[in-house]
N, CA, C and O of each residue as an XYZ file, in Angstrom:
468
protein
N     107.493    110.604    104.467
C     106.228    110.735    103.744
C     105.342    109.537    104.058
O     105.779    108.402    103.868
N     103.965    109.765    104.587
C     103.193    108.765    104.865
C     102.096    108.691    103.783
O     101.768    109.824    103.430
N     101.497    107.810    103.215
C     100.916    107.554    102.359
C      99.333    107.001    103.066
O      99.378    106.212    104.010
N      98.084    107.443    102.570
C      97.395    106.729    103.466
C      96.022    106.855    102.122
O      95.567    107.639    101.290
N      95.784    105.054    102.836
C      94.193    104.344    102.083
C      93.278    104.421    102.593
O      93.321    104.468    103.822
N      92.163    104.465    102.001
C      90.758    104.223    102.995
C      90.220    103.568    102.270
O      90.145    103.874    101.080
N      89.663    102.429    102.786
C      88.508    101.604    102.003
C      87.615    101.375    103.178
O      88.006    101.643    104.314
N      86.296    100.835    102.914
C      85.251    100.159    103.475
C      84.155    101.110    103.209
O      83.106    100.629    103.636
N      83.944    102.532    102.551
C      82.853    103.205    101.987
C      81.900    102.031    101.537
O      82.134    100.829    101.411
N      80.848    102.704    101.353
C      79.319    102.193    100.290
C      78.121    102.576    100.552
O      77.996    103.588    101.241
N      76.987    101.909    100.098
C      75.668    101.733    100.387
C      74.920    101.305    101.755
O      74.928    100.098    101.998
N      74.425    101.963    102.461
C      74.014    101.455    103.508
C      72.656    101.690    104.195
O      72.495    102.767    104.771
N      71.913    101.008    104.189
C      70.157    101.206    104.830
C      70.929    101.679    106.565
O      71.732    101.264    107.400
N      69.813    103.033    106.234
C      69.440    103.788    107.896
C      69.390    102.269    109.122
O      68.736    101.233    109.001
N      70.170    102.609    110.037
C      70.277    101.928    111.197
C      71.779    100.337    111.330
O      72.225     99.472    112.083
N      71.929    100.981    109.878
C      73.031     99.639    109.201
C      74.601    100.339    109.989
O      74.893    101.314    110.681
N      75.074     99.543    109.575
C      76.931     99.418    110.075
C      77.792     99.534    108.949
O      77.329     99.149    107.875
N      78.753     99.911    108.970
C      80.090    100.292    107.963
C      81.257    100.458    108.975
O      81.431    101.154    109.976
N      82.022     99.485    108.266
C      83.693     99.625    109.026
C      84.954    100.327    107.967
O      85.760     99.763    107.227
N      84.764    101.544    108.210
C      86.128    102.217    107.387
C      87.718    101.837    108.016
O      88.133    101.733    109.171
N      88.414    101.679    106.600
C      89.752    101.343    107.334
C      90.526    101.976    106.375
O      90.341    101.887    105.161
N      91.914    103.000    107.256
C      92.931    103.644    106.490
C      94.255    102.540    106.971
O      94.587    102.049    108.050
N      94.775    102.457    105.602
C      95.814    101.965    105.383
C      96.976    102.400    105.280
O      97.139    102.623    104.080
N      98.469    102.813    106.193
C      99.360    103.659    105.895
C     100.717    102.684    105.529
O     101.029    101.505    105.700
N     101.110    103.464    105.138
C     102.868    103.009    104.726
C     103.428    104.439    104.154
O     102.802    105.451    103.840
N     104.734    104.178    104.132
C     105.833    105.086    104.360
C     106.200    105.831    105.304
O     106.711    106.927    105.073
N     105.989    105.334    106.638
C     105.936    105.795    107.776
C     106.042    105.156    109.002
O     105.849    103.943    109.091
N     106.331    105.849    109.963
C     106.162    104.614    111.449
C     104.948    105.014    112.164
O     104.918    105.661    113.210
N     103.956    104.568    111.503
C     102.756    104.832    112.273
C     102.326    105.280    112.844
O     101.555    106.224    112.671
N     102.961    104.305    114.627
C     102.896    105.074    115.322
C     103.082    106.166    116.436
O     102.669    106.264    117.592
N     103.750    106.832    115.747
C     104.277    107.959    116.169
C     103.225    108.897    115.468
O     103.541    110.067    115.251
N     102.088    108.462    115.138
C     101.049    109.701    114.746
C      99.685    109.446    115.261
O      99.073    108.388    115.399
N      99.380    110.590    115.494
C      97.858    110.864    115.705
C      96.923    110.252    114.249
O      97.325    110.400    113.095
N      95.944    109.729    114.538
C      94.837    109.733    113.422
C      93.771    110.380    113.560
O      93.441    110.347    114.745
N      93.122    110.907    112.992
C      91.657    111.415    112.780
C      90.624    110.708    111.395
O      91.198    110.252    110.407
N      89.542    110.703    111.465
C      88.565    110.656    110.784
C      87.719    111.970    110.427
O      87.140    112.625    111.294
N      87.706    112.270    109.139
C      86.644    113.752    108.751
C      85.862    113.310    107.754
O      86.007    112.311    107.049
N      85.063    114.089    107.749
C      83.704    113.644    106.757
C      83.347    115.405    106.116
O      83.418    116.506    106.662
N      82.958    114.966    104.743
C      82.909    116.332    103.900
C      81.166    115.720    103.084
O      80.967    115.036    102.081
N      80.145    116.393    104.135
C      79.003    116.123    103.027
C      78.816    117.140    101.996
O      79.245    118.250    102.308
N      78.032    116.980    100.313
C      77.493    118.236    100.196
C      77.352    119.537    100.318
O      76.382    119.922    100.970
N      77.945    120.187     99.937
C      77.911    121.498    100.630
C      78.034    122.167    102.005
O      77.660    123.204    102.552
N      78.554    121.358    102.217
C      79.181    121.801    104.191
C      80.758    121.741    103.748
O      81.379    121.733    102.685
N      81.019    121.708    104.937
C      83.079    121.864    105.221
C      83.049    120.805    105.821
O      82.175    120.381    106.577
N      84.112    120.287    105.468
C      84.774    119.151    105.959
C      84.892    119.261    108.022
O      85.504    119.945    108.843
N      84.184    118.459    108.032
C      84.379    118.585    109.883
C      84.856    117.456    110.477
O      85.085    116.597    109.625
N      85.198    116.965    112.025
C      86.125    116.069    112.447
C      85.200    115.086    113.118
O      84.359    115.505    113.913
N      85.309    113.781    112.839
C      84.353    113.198    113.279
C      84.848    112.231    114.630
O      84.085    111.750    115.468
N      86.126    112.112    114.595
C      86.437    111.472    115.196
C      87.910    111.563    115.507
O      88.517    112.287    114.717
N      88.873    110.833    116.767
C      90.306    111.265    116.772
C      90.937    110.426    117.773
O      90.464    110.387    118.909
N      92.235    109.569    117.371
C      92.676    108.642    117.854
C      94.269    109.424    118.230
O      94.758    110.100    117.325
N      94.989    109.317    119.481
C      96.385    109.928    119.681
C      97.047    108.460    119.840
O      96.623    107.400    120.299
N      98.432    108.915    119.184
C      99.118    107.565    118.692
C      99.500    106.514    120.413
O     100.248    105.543    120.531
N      98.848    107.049    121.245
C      98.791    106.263    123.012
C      97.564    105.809    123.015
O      97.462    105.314    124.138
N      96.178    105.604    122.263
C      94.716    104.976    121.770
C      93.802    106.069    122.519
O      92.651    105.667    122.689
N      94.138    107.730    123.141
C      93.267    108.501    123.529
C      92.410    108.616    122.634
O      92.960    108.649    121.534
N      91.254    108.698    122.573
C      90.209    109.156    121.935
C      89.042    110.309    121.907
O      88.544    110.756    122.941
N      88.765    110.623    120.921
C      87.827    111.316    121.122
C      86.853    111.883    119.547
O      87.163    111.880    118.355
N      85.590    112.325    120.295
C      84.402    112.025    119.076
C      83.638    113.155    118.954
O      83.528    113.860    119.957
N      83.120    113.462    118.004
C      81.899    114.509    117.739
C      80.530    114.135    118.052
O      79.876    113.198    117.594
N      80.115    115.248    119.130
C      78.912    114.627    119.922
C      77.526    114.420    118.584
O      76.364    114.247    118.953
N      77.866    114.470    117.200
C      77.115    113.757    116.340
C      77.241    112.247    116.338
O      76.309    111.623    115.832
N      78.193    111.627    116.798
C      78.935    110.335    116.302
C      78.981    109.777    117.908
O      79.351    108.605    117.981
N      78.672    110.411    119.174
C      79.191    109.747    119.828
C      78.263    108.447    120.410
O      77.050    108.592    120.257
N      78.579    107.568    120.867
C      77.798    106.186    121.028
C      77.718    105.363    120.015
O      77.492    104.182    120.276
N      77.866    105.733    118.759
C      77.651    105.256    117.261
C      78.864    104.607    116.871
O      79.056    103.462    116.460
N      79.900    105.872    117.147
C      80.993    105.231    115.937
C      82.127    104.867    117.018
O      82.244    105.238    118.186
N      82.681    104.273    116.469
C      84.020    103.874    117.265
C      85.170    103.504    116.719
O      85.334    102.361    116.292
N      86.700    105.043    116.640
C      87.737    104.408    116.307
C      88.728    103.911    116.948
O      88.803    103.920    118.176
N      89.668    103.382    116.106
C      90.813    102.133    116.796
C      91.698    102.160    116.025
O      91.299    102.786    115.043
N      92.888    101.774    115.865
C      94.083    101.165    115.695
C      94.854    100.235    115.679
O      94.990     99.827    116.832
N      95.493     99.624    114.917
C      96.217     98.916    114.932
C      97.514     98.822    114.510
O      97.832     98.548    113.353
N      98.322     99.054    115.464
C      99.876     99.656    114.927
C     100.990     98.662    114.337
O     102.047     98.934    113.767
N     100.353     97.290    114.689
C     101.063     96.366    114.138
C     101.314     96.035    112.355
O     102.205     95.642    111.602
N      99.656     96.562    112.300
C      99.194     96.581    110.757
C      99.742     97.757    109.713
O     100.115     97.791    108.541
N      99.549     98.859    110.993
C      99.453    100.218    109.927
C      98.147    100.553    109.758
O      97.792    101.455    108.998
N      97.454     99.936    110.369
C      95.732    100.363    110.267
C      94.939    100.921    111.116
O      94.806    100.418    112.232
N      94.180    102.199    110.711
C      93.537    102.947    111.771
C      91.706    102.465    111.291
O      91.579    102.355    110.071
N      90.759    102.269    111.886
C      89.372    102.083    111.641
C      88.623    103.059    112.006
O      89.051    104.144    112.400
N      87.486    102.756    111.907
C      86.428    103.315    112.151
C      85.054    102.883    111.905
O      84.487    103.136    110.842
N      84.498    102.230    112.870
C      82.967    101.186    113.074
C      82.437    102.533    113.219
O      82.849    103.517    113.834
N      81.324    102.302    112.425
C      79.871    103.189    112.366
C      79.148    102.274    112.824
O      79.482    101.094    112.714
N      77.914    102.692    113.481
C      76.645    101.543    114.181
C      75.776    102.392    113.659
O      76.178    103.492    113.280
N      74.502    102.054    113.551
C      73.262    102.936    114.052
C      73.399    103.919    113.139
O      73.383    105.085    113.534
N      73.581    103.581    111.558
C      73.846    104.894    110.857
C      72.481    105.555    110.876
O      71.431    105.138    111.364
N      72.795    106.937    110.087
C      71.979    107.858    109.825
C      72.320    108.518    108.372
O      73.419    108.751    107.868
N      70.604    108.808    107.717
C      71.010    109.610    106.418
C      71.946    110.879    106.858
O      72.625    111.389    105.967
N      71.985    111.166    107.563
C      72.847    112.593    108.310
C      74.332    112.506    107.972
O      74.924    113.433    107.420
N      74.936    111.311    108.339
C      76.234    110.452    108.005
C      76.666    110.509    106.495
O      77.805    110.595    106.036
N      75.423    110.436    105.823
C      76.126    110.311    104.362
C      77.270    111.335    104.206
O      77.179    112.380    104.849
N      78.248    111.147    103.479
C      79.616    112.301    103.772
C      80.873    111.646    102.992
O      81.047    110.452    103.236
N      81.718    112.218    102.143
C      82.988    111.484    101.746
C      83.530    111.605    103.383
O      83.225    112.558    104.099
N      84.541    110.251    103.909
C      85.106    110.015    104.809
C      86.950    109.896    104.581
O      87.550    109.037    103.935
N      87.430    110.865    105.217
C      88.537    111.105    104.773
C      89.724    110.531    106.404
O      89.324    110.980    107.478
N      90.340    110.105    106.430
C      91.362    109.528    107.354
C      92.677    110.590    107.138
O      93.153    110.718    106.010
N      93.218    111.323    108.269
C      94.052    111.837    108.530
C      95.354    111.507    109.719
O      95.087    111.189    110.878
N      96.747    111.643    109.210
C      97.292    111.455    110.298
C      98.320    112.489    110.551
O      98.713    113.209    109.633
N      98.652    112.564    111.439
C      99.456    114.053    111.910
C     100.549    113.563    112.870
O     100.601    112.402    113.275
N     101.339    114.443    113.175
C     102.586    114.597    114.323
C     102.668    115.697    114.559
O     103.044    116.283    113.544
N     102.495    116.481    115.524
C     102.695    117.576    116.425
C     104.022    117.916    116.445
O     104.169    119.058    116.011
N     104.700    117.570    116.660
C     106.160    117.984    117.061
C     107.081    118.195    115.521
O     108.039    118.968    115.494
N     106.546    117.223    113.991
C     107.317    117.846    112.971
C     106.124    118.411    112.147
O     106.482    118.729    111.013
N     105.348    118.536    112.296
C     104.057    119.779    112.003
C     103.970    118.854    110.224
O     103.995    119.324    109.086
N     103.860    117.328    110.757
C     103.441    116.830    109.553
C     102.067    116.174    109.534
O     101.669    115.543    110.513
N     101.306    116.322    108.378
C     100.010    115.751    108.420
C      99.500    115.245    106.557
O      99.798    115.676    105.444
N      98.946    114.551    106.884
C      98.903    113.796    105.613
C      97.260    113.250    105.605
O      96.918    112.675    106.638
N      96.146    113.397    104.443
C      95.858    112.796    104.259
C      95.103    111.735    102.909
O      95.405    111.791    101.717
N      94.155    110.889    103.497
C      93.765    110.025    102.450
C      93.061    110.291    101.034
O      93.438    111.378    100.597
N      92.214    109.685    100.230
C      91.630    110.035     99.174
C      90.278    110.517     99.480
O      89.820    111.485     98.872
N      89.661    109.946    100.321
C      88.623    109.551    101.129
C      87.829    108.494    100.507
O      88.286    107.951     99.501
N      86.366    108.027    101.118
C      85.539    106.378    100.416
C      84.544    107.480    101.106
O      84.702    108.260    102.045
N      83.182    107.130    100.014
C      82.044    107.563    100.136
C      81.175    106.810    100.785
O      80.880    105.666    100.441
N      80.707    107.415    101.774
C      79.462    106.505    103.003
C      78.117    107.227    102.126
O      78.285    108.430    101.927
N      77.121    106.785    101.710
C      75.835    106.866    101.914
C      74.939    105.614    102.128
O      74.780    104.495    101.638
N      74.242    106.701    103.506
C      73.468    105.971    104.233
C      71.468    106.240    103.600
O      70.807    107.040    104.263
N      71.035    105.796    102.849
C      69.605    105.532    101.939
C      68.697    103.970    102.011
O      68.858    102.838    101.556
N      67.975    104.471    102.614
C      66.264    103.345    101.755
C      66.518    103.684    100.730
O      65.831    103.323     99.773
């Protein structure tokens, strides 16, 4: 059972930065995939971003050039740098991690990004 945190949500003026970070334990890290999803308002939760437990990556051509995730397996910590936000971004941000092979996936509480003048 993997357990996973997210902090670094908040307040943020259009064109500002936010560094989200999920925190895991009860688990060996890395041996999992991470993802980042975002659930604004009345939409569905969609994938914003996706880290394979070898640092492959990959992004939603909303996010791409902007955001950038990473890892750190020493920690137990997966990130996620936003640049160049946008009111568009505002979204609960939810951190997911998975394993393919025991069809386990787990995720966080999520931390609320809004991006407002």
């Amino acid at each position: 059972q993997v357990q996973l945190v997210e902090s670094g949500g908040g307040l943020v003026q259009p064109g500002g930065s936010l560094r989200l970070s999920c925190a895991a334990s009860g688990g060996t890290f890395n041996w999992y995939a991470m993802d980042w999803y975002r659930q604004a308002p009345g939409k569905e939760r969609e994938l914003v971003a996706g880290i394979t437990s070898r640092g492959s990556t990959n992004y939603a051509d909303s996010v791409k050039g902007r955001f950038t995730i990473s890892r750190d397996n020493a920690k137990k910590t997966g990130y996620l740098q936003m640049n160049s936000l946008k009111p568009d971004d505002t979204a609960v941000y939810y951190c997911n991690a998975r394993r393919v092979v025991t069809r386990e996936e787990y995720w966080g509480q999520g931390t609320q990004v809004t991006v407002s003048s």
